Coordinates of N, CA and C in Angstrom, one line a residue:
M919 N -8.5 -56.2 -25.5 CA -8.8 -54.9 -24.8 C -8.5 -55.0 -23.3
K920 N -8.9 -56.2 -22.7 CA -8.7 -56.3 -21.3 C -7.2 -56.5 -21.0
L921 N -6.5 -57.1 -21.9 CA -5.1 -57.2 -21.7 C -4.3 -55.9 -21.7
V922 N -4.7 -55.0 -22.6 CA -4.1 -53.6 -22.7 C -4.5 -52.8 -21.4
K923 N -5.7 -52.9 -21.0 CA -6.1 -52.2 -19.8 C -5.4 -52.7 -18.6
S924 N -5.2 -54.0 -18.4 CA -4.6 -54.5 -17.3 C -3.1 -54.2 -17.3
L925 N -2.5 -54.1 -18.5 CA -1.0 -53.8 -18.6 C -0.8 -52.3 -18.2
L926 N -1.7 -51.4 -18.7 CA -1.6 -50.0 -18.3 C -1.8 -49.8 -16.8
L927 N -2.8 -50.4 -16.2 CA -3.0 -50.2 -14.8 C -1.9 -50.8 -14.0
G928 N -1.3 -51.9 -14.4 CA -0.2 -52.5 -13.7 C 1.0 -51.7 -13.8
S929 N 1.3 -51.0 -15.0 CA 2.4 -50.2 -15.2 C 2.3 -48.9 -14.3
V930 N 1.2 -48.3 -14.2 CA 1.0 -47.2 -13.4 C 1.2 -47.5 -11.9
A931 N 0.6 -48.7 -11.4 CA 0.8 -49.1 -10.1 C 2.2 -49.3 -9.7
G932 N 3.0 -50.0 -10.7 CA 4.4 -50.2 -10.4 C 5.2 -49.0 -10.3
L933 N 4.9 -48.0 -11.2 CA 5.7 -46.7 -11.2 C 5.4 -45.9 -9.9
A934 N 4.1 -46.0 -9.4 CA 3.8 -45.3 -8.1 C 4.5 -46.0 -7.0
A935 N 4.6 -47.3 -7.0 CA 5.3 -48.0 -5.9 C 6.8 -47.7 -5.9
V936 N 7.4 -47.6 -7.0 CA 8.8 -47.3 -7.1 C 9.1 -45.9 -6.7
A937 N 8.3 -44.9 -7.2 CA 8.5 -43.5 -6.8 C 8.3 -43.3 -5.3
G938 N 7.3 -44.0 -4.7 CA 7.1 -43.9 -3.3 C 8.2 -44.4 -2.5
A939 N 8.8 -45.5 -2.9 CA 9.9 -46.1 -2.2 C 11.2 -45.2 -2.3
Q940 N 11.4 -44.6 -3.5 CA 12.5 -43.7 -3.6 C 12.3 -42.4 -2.7
A941 N 11.1 -41.9 -2.6 CA 10.9 -40.7 -1.8 C 11.1 -41.0 -0.3
A942 N 10.8 -42.2 0.1 CA 10.9 -42.6 1.5 C 12.4 -42.8 1.9
D943 N 13.2 -43.1 0.9 CA 14.6 -43.3 1.2 C 15.5 -42.0 1.2
L944 N 14.9 -40.8 0.9 CA 15.6 -39.6 0.9 C 16.0 -39.2 2.3
P945 N 17.2 -38.7 2.5 CA 17.6 -38.3 3.9 C 16.9 -37.0 4.3
A946 N 16.6 -36.9 5.5 CA 15.9 -35.7 6.0 C 17.0 -34.6 6.3
K947 N 16.9 -33.4 5.7 CA 17.8 -32.4 5.9 C 17.3 -31.4 6.9
K948 N 18.2 -30.9 7.8 CA 17.8 -29.9 8.8 C 17.8 -28.5 8.2
A949 N 16.7 -27.8 8.3 CA 16.5 -26.5 7.8 C 17.3 -25.5 8.6
A950 N 17.9 -24.5 8.0 CA 18.6 -23.5 8.7 C 17.7 -22.6 9.5
A951 N 18.1 -22.1 10.6 CA 17.3 -21.2 11.5 C 17.0 -19.9 10.7
V952 N 15.8 -19.4 10.7 CA 15.4 -18.2 10.1 C 14.9 -17.2 11.1
E953 N 15.3 -16.0 11.0 CA 14.7 -15.0 12.0 C 13.5 -14.4 11.3
Y954 N 12.3 -14.8 11.9 CA 11.0 -14.4 11.4 C 10.7 -13.0 11.9
V955 N 9.8 -12.4 11.2 CA 9.3 -11.1 11.5 C 8.5 -11.2 12.8
R956 N 8.8 -10.3 13.8 CA 8.1 -10.3 15.0 C 7.1 -9.2 15.0
V957 N 5.9 -9.4 15.6 CA 4.9 -8.4 15.7 C 5.3 -7.4 16.8
C958 N 5.1 -6.1 16.6 CA 5.4 -5.0 17.5 C 4.1 -4.4 18.0
S959 N 3.6 -4.8 19.1 CA 2.3 -4.3 19.6 C 2.4 -3.0 20.4
T960 N 3.6 -2.5 20.6 CA 3.8 -1.3 21.4 C 3.1 -0.1 20.8
Y961 N 3.1 0.1 19.5 CA 2.6 1.3 18.9 C 1.2 1.1 18.2
G962 N 0.6 -0.1 18.4 CA -0.7 -0.3 17.8 C -0.7 -1.4 16.8
A963 N -1.8 -1.6 16.2 CA -1.9 -2.7 15.2 C -1.2 -2.4 13.9
G964 N -0.6 -3.4 13.3 CA 0.0 -3.3 12.0 C 1.5 -3.1 12.0
F965 N 2.1 -2.9 13.2 CA 3.5 -2.7 13.3 C 4.3 -4.0 13.5
F966 N 5.5 -4.1 12.9 CA 6.3 -5.2 13.1 C 7.8 -4.7 13.3
Y967 N 8.6 -5.6 14.0 CA 10.0 -5.2 14.1 C 10.8 -5.5 12.9
I968 N 11.6 -4.5 12.5 CA 12.5 -4.8 11.4 C 13.6 -5.8 11.9
P969 N 13.8 -6.9 11.2 CA 14.7 -7.9 11.7 C 16.1 -7.3 12.0
G970 N 16.6 -7.7 13.2 CA 17.9 -7.2 13.6 C 18.0 -5.9 14.3
T971 N 16.8 -5.2 14.5 CA 16.7 -3.9 15.1 C 15.6 -3.9 16.1
E972 N 15.5 -2.8 16.8 CA 14.4 -2.5 17.7 C 13.4 -1.5 17.2
T973 N 13.5 -1.3 15.9 CA 12.6 -0.3 15.2 C 11.4 -1.0 14.7
C974 N 10.2 -0.4 15.0 CA 9.0 -0.9 14.5 C 8.5 -0.2 13.3
L975 N 8.0 -0.9 12.3 CA 7.6 -0.3 11.0 C 6.2 -0.8 10.7
R976 N 5.4 0.2 10.1 CA 4.1 -0.1 9.6 C 4.1 0.3 8.1
V977 N 3.7 -0.5 7.2 CA 3.5 -0.2 5.8 C 2.1 -0.2 5.5
G978 N 1.6 0.8 4.9 CA 0.2 0.9 4.6 C -0.1 1.6 3.2
G979 N -1.3 1.6 2.8 CA -1.6 2.3 1.6 C -3.1 2.1 1.2
R980 N -3.4 2.6 0.1 CA -4.8 2.4 -0.4 C -4.8 2.8 -1.9
V981 N -5.8 2.3 -2.6 CA -6.0 2.6 -4.0 C -7.5 3.0 -4.2
R982 N -7.7 4.1 -4.9 CA -9.0 4.6 -5.1 C -9.2 4.8 -6.6
A983 N -10.4 4.5 -7.2 CA -10.7 4.7 -8.6 C -12.1 5.2 -8.7
E984 N -12.3 6.1 -9.7 CA -13.6 6.6 -10.0 C -13.8 6.9 -11.4
L985 N -15.0 6.8 -11.9 CA -15.4 7.1 -13.2 C -16.5 8.1 -13.3
R986 N -16.3 9.1 -14.2 CA -17.3 10.2 -14.3 C -17.8 10.3 -15.8
Y987 N -19.1 10.4 -15.9 CA -19.8 10.7 -17.2 C -20.4 12.0 -17.2
V988 N -20.1 12.8 -18.2 CA -20.6 14.2 -18.3 C -21.3 14.2 -19.7
E989 N -22.5 14.7 -19.8 CA -23.2 14.9 -21.0 C -22.5 15.8 -21.9
P990 N -22.0 15.4 -23.1 CA -21.2 16.3 -24.0 C -22.1 17.2 -24.7
E991 N -21.6 18.4 -25.0 CA -22.3 19.4 -25.7 C -22.1 19.2 -27.2
T992 N -20.9 18.7 -27.6 CA -20.6 18.5 -29.0 C -20.0 17.1 -29.1
R993 N -19.9 16.5 -30.3 CA -19.4 15.2 -30.5 C -17.9 15.0 -30.2
D994 N -17.1 16.1 -30.3 CA -15.7 16.0 -30.1 C -15.3 16.1 -28.6
Q995 N -16.2 16.3 -27.7 CA -15.9 16.5 -26.3 C -15.8 15.1 -25.6
D996 N -14.9 15.0 -24.6 CA -14.8 13.8 -23.8 C -16.1 13.7 -23.0
A997 N -16.7 12.6 -22.9 CA -17.9 12.4 -22.1 C -17.6 11.5 -20.9
I998 N -16.5 10.8 -20.9 CA -16.2 9.9 -19.8 C -14.8 10.2 -19.3
G999 N -14.6 10.1 -18.0 CA -13.3 10.4 -17.4 C -13.0 9.3 -16.4
F1000 N -11.7 9.1 -16.2 CA -11.3 8.1 -15.2 C -10.2 8.7 -14.3
R1001 N -10.3 8.5 -13.0 CA -9.3 8.9 -12.1 C -8.9 7.8 -11.2
A1002 N -7.6 7.6 -11.0 CA -7.1 6.6 -10.1 C -6.0 7.2 -9.2
R1003 N -6.1 6.9 -8.0 CA -5.1 7.4 -7.0 C -4.6 6.3 -6.2
G1004 N -3.3 6.2 -6.0 CA -2.6 5.2 -5.2 C -1.8 5.9 -4.1
R1005 N -1.8 5.3 -2.9 CA -1.1 5.9 -1.8 C -0.3 4.8 -1.1
I1006 N 0.9 5.1 -0.7 CA 1.7 4.2 0.1 C 2.4 5.0 1.2
Q1007 N 2.3 4.5 2.4 CA 2.9 5.2 3.5 C 3.8 4.2 4.4
L1008 N 4.8 4.8 4.9 CA 5.8 4.1 5.8 C 5.9 4.9 7.1
D1009 N 5.7 4.2 8.2 CA 5.7 4.8 9.6 C 6.7 3.9 10.4
A1010 N 7.9 4.5 10.8 CA 8.9 3.8 11.5 C 9.0 4.5 12.9
R1011 N 9.1 3.7 14.0 CA 9.2 4.2 15.3 C 10.2 3.5 16.1
T1012 N 11.1 4.2 16.9 CA 12.1 3.6 17.7 C 12.1 4.3 19.1
A1013 N 12.1 3.6 20.1 CA 12.2 4.1 21.5 C 13.6 4.4 21.8
T1014 N 14.0 5.6 22.2 CA 15.3 6.0 22.5 C 15.3 6.5 24.0
A1015 N 16.5 6.7 24.5 CA 16.7 7.2 25.9 C 16.1 8.6 26.0
Y1016 N 15.9 9.4 25.0 CA 15.4 10.7 25.0 C 13.9 10.8 24.6
G1017 N 13.3 9.7 24.3 CA 11.9 9.8 23.8 C 11.8 9.0 22.5
L1018 N 10.6 9.1 22.0 CA 10.2 8.4 20.7 C 10.8 9.1 19.5
L1019 N 11.4 8.3 18.6 CA 11.9 8.8 17.4 C 11.0 8.2 16.3
R1020 N 10.3 9.1 15.5 CA 9.4 8.6 14.5 C 9.7 9.3 13.2
T1021 N 9.6 8.5 12.2 CA 9.7 9.0 10.8 C 8.5 8.5 10.0
F1022 N 8.0 9.4 9.2 CA 6.8 9.1 8.5 C 6.9 9.7 7.1
V1023 N 6.5 8.8 6.1 CA 6.5 9.3 4.7 C 5.3 8.8 4.0
R1024 N 4.6 9.6 3.2 CA 3.4 9.2 2.5 C 3.5 9.7 1.0
F1025 N 3.5 8.8 0.1 CA 3.6 9.1 -1.3 C 2.3 8.9 -2.0
E1026 N 1.9 9.8 -2.9 CA 0.7 9.6 -3.7 C 0.9 9.8 -5.2
I1027 N 0.2 9.2 -6.0 CA 0.2 9.4 -7.4 C -1.3 9.4 -7.9
T1028 N -1.6 10.3 -8.7 CA -3.0 10.4 -9.3 C -2.9 10.4 -10.8
R1029 N -3.8 9.7 -11.4 CA -3.8 9.6 -12.9 C -5.2 10.0 -13.3
D1030 N -5.3 11.1 -14.2 CA -6.6 11.6 -14.6 C -6.6 11.5 -16.2
T1031 N -7.8 11.1 -16.7 CA -8.0 11.0 -18.1 C -9.4 11.6 -18.4
G1032 N -9.7 11.9 -19.6 CA -11.0 12.3 -20.1 C -11.4 13.6 -19.5
V1033 N -12.6 13.6 -18.9 CA -13.2 14.9 -18.3 C -12.4 15.4 -17.1
Y1034 N -11.6 14.5 -16.5 CA -10.8 15.0 -15.4 C -9.6 15.8 -15.8
G1035 N -9.0 15.5 -17.0 CA -7.9 16.1 -17.5 C -7.3 15.3 -18.6
A1036 N -6.4 15.8 -19.4 CA -5.8 15.1 -20.5 C -4.6 14.3 -20.1
F1037 N -4.8 13.1 -19.7 CA -3.8 12.2 -19.3 C -2.7 12.8 -18.4
V1038 N -3.1 13.2 -17.2 CA -2.2 13.9 -16.3 C -1.8 12.9 -15.2
N1039 N -0.5 12.8 -15.0 CA 0.0 12.1 -13.8 C 0.5 13.1 -12.8
T1040 N 0.1 13.0 -11.6 CA 0.6 13.9 -10.6 C 1.2 13.1 -9.4
P1041 N 2.5 12.9 -9.3 CA 3.1 12.3 -8.2 C 3.3 13.4 -7.1
N1042 N 3.2 13.0 -5.9 CA 3.2 13.9 -4.8 C 3.7 13.3 -3.5
V1043 N 4.6 14.0 -2.8 CA 5.0 13.6 -1.5 C 4.1 14.3 -0.5
D1044 N 3.0 13.6 -0.1 CA 2.0 14.3 0.7 C 2.5 14.7 2.1
Q1045 N 3.2 13.8 2.7 CA 3.7 14.1 4.1 C 5.1 13.4 4.2
A1046 N 6.0 14.1 4.9 CA 7.3 13.5 5.2 C 7.8 14.3 6.4
F1047 N 7.9 13.6 7.5 CA 8.4 14.4 8.7 C 9.1 13.4 9.7
I1048 N 9.8 14.1 10.6 CA 10.5 13.4 11.7 C 10.0 14.0 13.0
Q1049 N 9.7 13.1 13.9 CA 9.3 13.6 15.3 C 10.3 13.0 16.3
F1050 N 10.7 13.9 17.2 CA 11.7 13.5 18.2 C 11.5 14.4 19.4
G1051 N 11.2 13.8 20.5 CA 11.0 14.5 21.8 C 9.9 15.5 21.7
G1052 N 8.8 15.3 21.0 CA 7.7 16.2 20.9 C 7.8 17.3 19.9
L1053 N 8.9 17.3 19.1 CA 9.1 18.3 18.0 C 8.9 17.6 16.7
T1054 N 8.3 18.3 15.8 CA 8.0 17.8 14.4 C 8.7 18.6 13.4
A1055 N 9.5 18.0 12.5 CA 10.1 18.8 11.4 C 9.8 18.1 10.1
G1056 N 9.4 18.9 9.1 CA 9.1 18.3 7.8 C 7.7 18.8 7.3
R1057 N 7.2 18.1 6.3 CA 5.9 18.4 5.8 C 4.9 17.5 6.4
A1058 N 4.0 18.2 7.3 CA 3.0 17.4 8.0 C 1.7 18.2 8.0
L1059 N 0.6 17.5 8.1 CA -0.7 18.2 8.2 C -0.9 18.6 9.6
S1060 N -1.6 19.7 9.8 CA -1.9 20.1 11.2 C -3.2 19.4 11.7
F1061 N -3.6 19.6 12.9 CA -4.8 19.0 13.4 C -6.0 19.6 12.8
F1062 N -5.9 20.7 12.2 CA -7.1 21.4 11.6 C -7.2 21.1 10.1
D1063 N -6.4 20.3 9.5 CA -6.4 19.9 8.1 C -7.1 18.6 8.0
N1064 N -7.6 18.4 6.8 CA -8.1 17.1 6.3 C -7.8 17.0 4.9
G1065 N -6.7 16.2 4.6 CA -6.2 16.1 3.2 C -7.1 15.4 2.2
D1066 N -8.1 14.7 2.8 CA -9.0 13.9 1.9 C -10.2 14.7 1.4
L1067 N -10.4 15.9 2.0 CA -11.5 16.7 1.5 C -11.2 17.5 0.2
P1068 N -12.1 17.5 -0.7 CA -11.8 18.3 -1.9 C -11.8 19.8 -1.7
T1069 N -10.9 20.5 -2.5 CA -10.8 21.9 -2.3 C -11.9 22.6 -3.2
G1070 N -12.2 23.8 -2.8 CA -13.1 24.6 -3.6 C -14.6 24.4 -3.3
H1071 N -14.9 23.6 -2.3 CA -16.3 23.4 -1.9 C -16.7 24.3 -0.7
F1072 N -17.9 24.8 -0.7 CA -18.3 25.6 0.4 C -18.2 24.9 1.7
G1073 N -17.6 25.5 2.7 CA -17.5 24.9 4.1 C -16.3 24.1 4.3
T1074 N -15.4 23.9 3.3 CA -14.2 23.2 3.6 C -13.1 24.1 4.1
L1075 N -12.6 23.9 5.2 CA -11.5 24.7 5.8 C -10.2 24.1 5.7
R1076 N -9.2 24.9 5.2 CA -7.8 24.4 5.1 C -6.9 25.4 5.7
F1077 N -5.9 24.9 6.4 CA -5.0 25.8 7.1 C -3.5 25.6 6.7
S1078 N -3.3 24.8 5.6 CA -1.9 24.6 5.1 C -2.0 24.7 3.6
D1079 N -0.8 24.4 2.9 CA -0.7 24.4 1.5 C -1.1 23.1 0.8
A1080 N -1.7 22.2 1.6 CA -2.0 20.9 1.0 C -3.0 21.1 -0.2
P1081 N -2.8 20.4 -1.3 CA -3.7 20.6 -2.4 C -5.0 20.0 -2.2

């Protein structure tokens, strides 16, 4: 038994020594230069330069999920519902000789099941606009809007067609 044990340990030690010697003999290769992403602090936190340009980009988003239970009146009614909403937004800004050029896009998708609705997917382009020299063109919320407030509740004010 001692002979088998010493043979196994000796074999493992020999293999480790040979592998280490071969790894030390490998030539060192020079890595190619890579243009890394640079942080753009001009427009606030989260922006970075798009490589090869002077355009700053911020990518953001969020995911929200909720579950609702409603006491059913009959056995065939849905008692539980699930809603999930995902949002992704892109904000690109470039300084030009005539002022700031900004493009903004926000996409949303909502999935409802059960008491919220019968398996409904609602994709939506919530906002998409271009700003240049103080002018805004596209679908944008005004300063009086709050797209995160639910509609139909007393006291909620809306001044656009945002759902």
